[in-house]
Amino acid sequence: MQDSDDLVKEVDESINIFSAEEKPDYVENNMIKFIQILRNLGIKISLAESIEAMEALKLTDIIDKKEVKATLRSLLVKNNYEREIFDEAFEAFFVAQKEKQQRQEARKQEIKQQEEAKRKAEEDLTFKREKGISNKDEELELNLTDEQKETYTQLPEEAKQKIRDYIEDSFPGHLQYSSNVQPMLEKMVGGLLNYWKRQLKNSDQERQQQHDLESKLTGDLEMDTVIQQVVSSLQEDESLLTQDLKKIPEEKLSQVTMIIKKLSHKLATKISRRFQNSLKTDKIDLRKTIRNNIKYGGVMLDLEYKTKKIQKPKFLVICDVSDSMARYATFVLQFIYGISSAIQDIESFIFSEDLERITEYFNSNLSFKDTMAKVITNSEEWGETTNLNQALETFQHQHLDLLTPETILFIMSDTKTLQYKEAAAKLEDMRDHLKDIVWLNTLDQSEWDELESVQAFKEVTRMVECYTIKHLNNSLKINILT
């Protein structure tokens, strides 16, 4: 029999051989997993693209996370929608080992809870037959699909109780011993659960409008943890897009800020492309051609063409910062200044009882958060009552020169102001000197008909519903790009 010391020595040598000859390539293994995650999230990546990405990493400083991200994104992503998925997946996958383990543990607990909920559903969806000839209670487990059981776990407790009562009360007395009990219950309960599945699907109308993220789990804990995190993150972003800005909880505000930053950057890119000079030629500019060809003795060698001069729009923003409107104002200002690189000029004002100009605050090098903190600290109007008429009167006396035919005036308010008729008359006078007046109304459109102030301002402005990030994004996109 082999000596124990010799056995230990042999095992050690085997380990050393493996370490020297078959040491795993962690970069390659991680890349294979990451590409599989992207595929399971609906991004189509060919084998050639996968190989190209791995070859590119050999020329990349893999210690530099930003460089690695930019390299892979340039090779694996084909549109903005895929870019959003890629960014979420990259940040979720390439994290410190400790954080990765914590997320995997959380995923294990989630799976455990799901299994427990499924087991409970199987118990609930069982028909209990009373003691019969055998003098024993009998349980008939209904043969339902996993999808139907999953639907049951998602129901509110009241709906679950109704289904349990239905199973219990459908076959009283001697009927419970019929051979048709189980198939009939399976058909009826299955029909109920299919109905609830449709109800749950249709209850979230906004989800029907968003991209359907095609995700599949792999069975690997590490990869599935990332896939679930990406899906949850993107769905949460979508829900925040359509939530009333005033009702978003404090702990979500940083996430809202990031969403606004991302959307405003996208819109700024579109605006820049919309207002750049076209390379298409038009009519020959004879005067410019003759002037530029004098150096050739008048011979027309270099032709000059007439081009349409494209002017970027100017923004004039007046935000209501009364007590009920202050949070909306912060997000509107953040969004508008997020597209400032694509706008020729932005002038900003806030008002409650009177008007304050805040443009100079945004010309500093401070972050938006620090800028707004400074505005709020120094403002005498923040959180007061609303008098738009007085604010417009101050504007007409001190800033009338800001009104130009290229300027779009945005007013953000719920229209609930003192002297609204007088304010509407002043806006009508200003309208002749502007390109447009857009009223961003933070009230739900269903409330508009009840307010005389809304009707008065609708006659002199283009009023749009604007109490969510999605409203704000769409309003600015439509009014700038059309």
XYZ file of C-alpha atoms in Angstrom, residues 121-445:
325
model
C -48.691 27.764 -4.641
C -48.710 23.990 -5.177
C -50.100 23.532 -1.656
C -52.797 26.155 -2.188
C -53.788 24.763 -5.581
C -54.700 21.379 -4.158
C -58.235 19.993 -3.737
C -58.714 18.357 -0.323
C -61.320 15.612 -0.365
C -62.961 14.772 2.954
C -62.749 11.374 4.618
C -64.425 8.701 2.582
C -64.471 4.936 2.680
C -60.769 4.826 3.477
C -61.422 7.128 6.492
C -58.529 9.364 5.349
C -58.460 12.890 3.881
C -57.253 12.825 0.304
C -55.387 15.611 -1.548
C -55.680 16.001 -5.301
C -52.833 18.137 -6.651
C -54.040 20.042 -9.706
C -51.926 19.507 -12.815
C -51.170 23.154 -13.702
C -48.296 24.569 -15.745
C -45.311 26.259 -14.100
C -46.397 29.501 -15.780
C -49.841 29.285 -14.159
C -48.274 28.614 -10.763
C -45.948 31.594 -11.287
C -48.998 33.750 -12.063
C -50.616 32.637 -8.813
C -47.558 33.740 -6.782
C -47.861 37.260 -8.258
C -51.521 37.754 -7.296
C -52.643 39.943 -4.394
C -53.698 37.970 -1.320
C -57.375 38.778 -1.875
C -57.321 37.190 -5.346
C -55.443 34.147 -4.024
C -58.067 33.656 -1.314
C -60.882 33.758 -3.895
C -59.181 31.000 -5.908
C -58.633 28.889 -2.758
C -62.307 29.351 -1.798
C -63.353 28.423 -5.324
C -61.371 25.158 -5.168
C -62.773 24.321 -1.749
C -66.442 25.126 -2.427
C -66.922 23.977 -6.032
C -67.714 20.321 -5.267
C -69.619 19.977 -1.971
C -70.987 16.767 -0.481
C -70.972 13.613 -2.568
C -69.855 15.531 -5.718
C -66.316 15.673 -4.388
C -65.945 11.933 -4.969
C -66.696 12.164 -8.687
C -63.949 11.084 -11.078
C -64.450 14.354 -12.964
C -63.448 16.582 -10.013
C -59.753 16.859 -10.810
C -59.973 17.482 -14.604
C -62.811 19.994 -14.156
C -60.965 21.905 -11.426
C -57.780 21.932 -13.521
C -59.707 23.413 -16.434
C -61.556 26.049 -14.386
C -58.651 27.108 -12.151
C -56.310 27.078 -15.160
C -58.766 29.396 -16.963
C -58.845 31.745 -13.958
C -55.057 31.902 -13.798
C -54.816 32.548 -17.551
C -57.270 35.439 -17.076
C -55.140 36.866 -14.257
C -52.019 36.473 -16.384
C -53.594 38.735 -19.030
C -54.726 41.198 -16.359
C -51.259 41.437 -14.835
C -49.749 41.937 -18.265
C -52.183 44.710 -19.232
C -52.144 46.504 -15.872
C -48.823 48.162 -16.645
C -49.645 50.033 -19.850
C -46.295 51.784 -19.910
C -44.436 48.496 -20.027
C -46.333 47.614 -23.195
C -44.890 50.722 -24.847
C -41.247 50.184 -23.859
C -38.737 47.889 -25.561
C -39.395 44.248 -24.775
C -36.080 43.128 -23.356
C -35.551 39.595 -24.593
C -33.659 37.946 -21.756
C -32.916 34.290 -21.128
C -31.271 32.775 -18.092
C -28.276 30.480 -18.578
C -28.363 28.317 -15.461
C -25.005 29.771 -14.365
C -25.346 31.733 -11.113
C -22.733 34.367 -11.996
C -24.178 35.132 -15.436
C -27.830 34.924 -14.345
C -27.144 37.389 -11.510
C -25.903 39.933 -14.059
C -28.786 39.269 -16.481
C -31.389 39.750 -13.748
C -29.665 42.910 -12.526
C -29.639 44.436 -16.029
C -33.315 43.611 -16.613
C -34.326 45.025 -13.212
C -32.255 48.177 -13.712
C -33.674 48.932 -17.169
C -37.241 48.261 -16.034
C -36.758 50.505 -13.001
C -35.467 53.279 -15.272
C -38.606 52.906 -17.390
C -40.868 53.151 -14.344
C -39.088 56.314 -13.161
C -39.551 57.855 -16.609
C -43.318 57.808 -16.165
C -43.555 58.615 -12.459
C -44.710 62.035 -11.252
C -41.501 63.898 -10.414
C -43.041 65.287 -7.259
C -43.818 61.799 -5.934
C -40.436 60.178 -6.553
C -38.914 59.199 -3.171
C -35.720 60.880 -1.970
C -33.626 57.712 -2.303
C -34.398 57.582 -6.051
C -33.450 61.187 -6.840
C -29.830 60.393 -7.710
C -31.062 57.771 -10.170
C -33.476 60.305 -11.710
C -30.588 62.755 -12.074
C -28.586 60.157 -14.022
C -31.559 59.378 -16.293
C -32.058 63.086 -17.057
C -28.349 63.466 -17.780
C -28.443 60.530 -20.196
C -31.607 61.703 -21.993
C -30.467 65.314 -22.282
C -27.150 64.145 -23.769
C -29.016 62.101 -26.395
C -31.271 65.037 -27.243
C -28.306 67.408 -27.467
C -26.697 65.065 -30.018
C -29.874 65.029 -32.124
C -30.166 68.820 -31.979
C -26.536 69.246 -33.040
C -27.114 67.037 -36.093
C -30.379 68.801 -36.917
C -28.804 72.240 -36.987
C -25.481 71.499 -38.673
C -24.896 72.854 -42.195
C -25.785 70.487 -45.008
C -23.096 69.407 -47.486
C -25.628 69.315 -50.309
C -25.034 71.940 -52.994
C -27.659 74.407 -54.138
C -27.573 77.437 -56.466
C -24.243 79.015 -57.379
C -23.469 82.184 -55.425
C -22.248 84.351 -58.348
C -21.029 87.283 -56.269
C -18.950 85.128 -53.917
C -17.597 83.071 -56.839
C -16.358 86.175 -58.742
C -14.787 87.640 -55.584
C -12.961 84.425 -54.698
C -11.683 83.850 -58.261
C -10.096 87.280 -58.821
C -6.756 85.662 -57.963
C -7.144 83.463 -61.078
C -7.687 86.487 -63.354
C -11.435 86.062 -63.320
C -11.403 82.444 -64.541
C -14.130 80.530 -62.673
C -12.069 77.739 -61.125
C -13.611 77.564 -57.635
C -17.390 77.702 -57.604
C -19.161 78.955 -54.474
C -22.701 77.850 -53.678
C -25.473 79.507 -51.759
C -26.219 77.740 -48.497
C -29.134 78.237 -46.187
C -27.972 79.785 -42.943
C -29.160 77.560 -40.111
C -29.630 79.250 -36.777
C -29.739 77.288 -33.554
C -32.726 78.137 -31.362
C -32.473 80.344 -28.309
C -34.173 79.379 -25.061
C -35.851 81.601 -22.529
C -36.902 79.585 -19.469
C -39.186 80.866 -16.702
C -39.805 78.336 -13.917
C -42.334 78.513 -11.104
C -40.500 77.840 -7.811
C -43.418 78.277 -5.435
C -43.704 75.685 -2.675
C -45.654 73.117 -4.745
C -43.520 73.554 -7.886
C -39.908 73.763 -6.673
C -38.977 70.124 -7.323
C -40.323 70.244 -10.895
C -38.282 73.393 -11.536
C -35.037 71.684 -10.482
C -35.504 68.827 -12.945
C -36.619 71.096 -15.806
C -33.558 73.317 -15.362
C -31.262 70.305 -15.200
C -32.704 68.894 -18.428
C -32.511 72.177 -20.317
C -28.941 72.862 -19.249
C -28.093 69.304 -20.247
C -28.745 70.290 -23.877
C -27.025 73.686 -23.565
C -24.133 72.616 -25.834
C -26.580 72.356 -28.751
C -28.496 75.581 -28.050
C -27.276 78.999 -29.127
C -28.269 80.768 -25.924
C -30.202 80.003 -22.731
C -31.607 82.629 -20.389
C -33.080 81.345 -17.136
C -35.462 82.915 -14.655
C -37.366 81.690 -11.621
C -40.461 83.259 -10.104
C -42.976 83.010 -7.334
C -44.089 86.394 -6.000
C -41.670 88.142 -8.397
C -38.984 87.370 -10.982
C -35.293 86.466 -10.462
C -32.685 86.012 -13.186
C -30.412 83.015 -12.512
C -28.507 82.718 -15.835
C -25.177 83.785 -14.337
C -25.236 80.910 -11.819
C -25.035 78.402 -14.694
C -22.058 80.130 -16.290
C -19.800 79.003 -13.445
C -17.763 75.787 -13.412
C -19.756 74.287 -10.522
C -21.655 71.017 -10.862
C -25.399 71.273 -11.451
C -26.062 70.094 -7.882
C -23.812 72.783 -6.373
C -25.241 75.405 -8.723
C -28.811 74.660 -7.685
C -27.814 74.672 -4.011
C -26.378 78.143 -4.528
C -29.518 79.325 -6.353
C -31.812 78.072 -3.589
C -29.655 79.566 -0.835
C -29.488 83.009 -2.442
C -33.035 83.155 -3.808
C -35.694 85.343 -2.228
C -38.427 83.698 -4.293
C -37.873 79.971 -3.701
C -40.900 78.407 -1.951
C -43.130 81.519 -1.875
C -46.642 82.055 -3.303
C -47.249 82.469 -7.057
C -47.824 85.690 -8.979
C -46.887 85.246 -12.640
C -48.385 88.613 -13.577
C -45.922 90.458 -11.329
C -43.042 88.322 -12.653
C -43.939 89.150 -16.284
C -44.260 92.844 -15.452
C -40.724 92.804 -14.046
C -39.536 90.981 -17.163
C -41.096 93.553 -19.477
C -39.437 96.408 -17.609
C -35.960 94.878 -17.287
C -35.409 92.144 -19.910
C -37.541 92.929 -22.949
C -34.419 92.907 -25.146
C -34.179 89.111 -24.697
C -37.247 88.574 -26.907
C -36.168 87.689 -30.465
C -37.757 85.859 -33.418
C -35.376 82.912 -32.798
C -36.308 82.540 -29.124
C -38.605 79.869 -27.691
C -40.075 80.820 -24.326
C -40.697 77.893 -21.958
C -42.882 78.538 -18.909
C -43.068 75.780 -16.305
C -46.011 76.082 -13.891
C -49.349 74.543 -12.920
C -51.126 77.836 -13.952
C -52.360 78.387 -10.371
C -51.352 82.011 -9.999
C -52.766 85.316 -8.842
C -54.036 87.683 -11.584
C -53.958 84.986 -14.264
C -56.028 87.032 -16.753
C -53.569 89.938 -16.598
C -50.655 87.486 -16.946
C -52.279 85.906 -20.023
C -52.645 89.364 -21.611
C -48.936 90.086 -21.063
C -47.983 86.755 -22.666
C -50.138 87.602 -25.671
C -48.166 90.840 -26.115
C -44.851 88.978 -25.801
C -45.871 86.283 -28.298
C -45.492 88.633 -31.286
C -41.770 89.037 -30.505
C -40.990 85.317 -30.056
C -40.722 82.181 -32.174
C -43.057 80.330 -29.810
C -44.328 80.118 -26.221
C -44.532 76.611 -24.750
C -46.252 76.092 -21.404
C -45.021 73.015 -19.500
C -48.046 72.232 -17.333
C -47.309 69.981 -14.343
C -50.985 69.142 -13.857
C -52.482 65.936 -15.202
C -54.386 66.762 -18.384
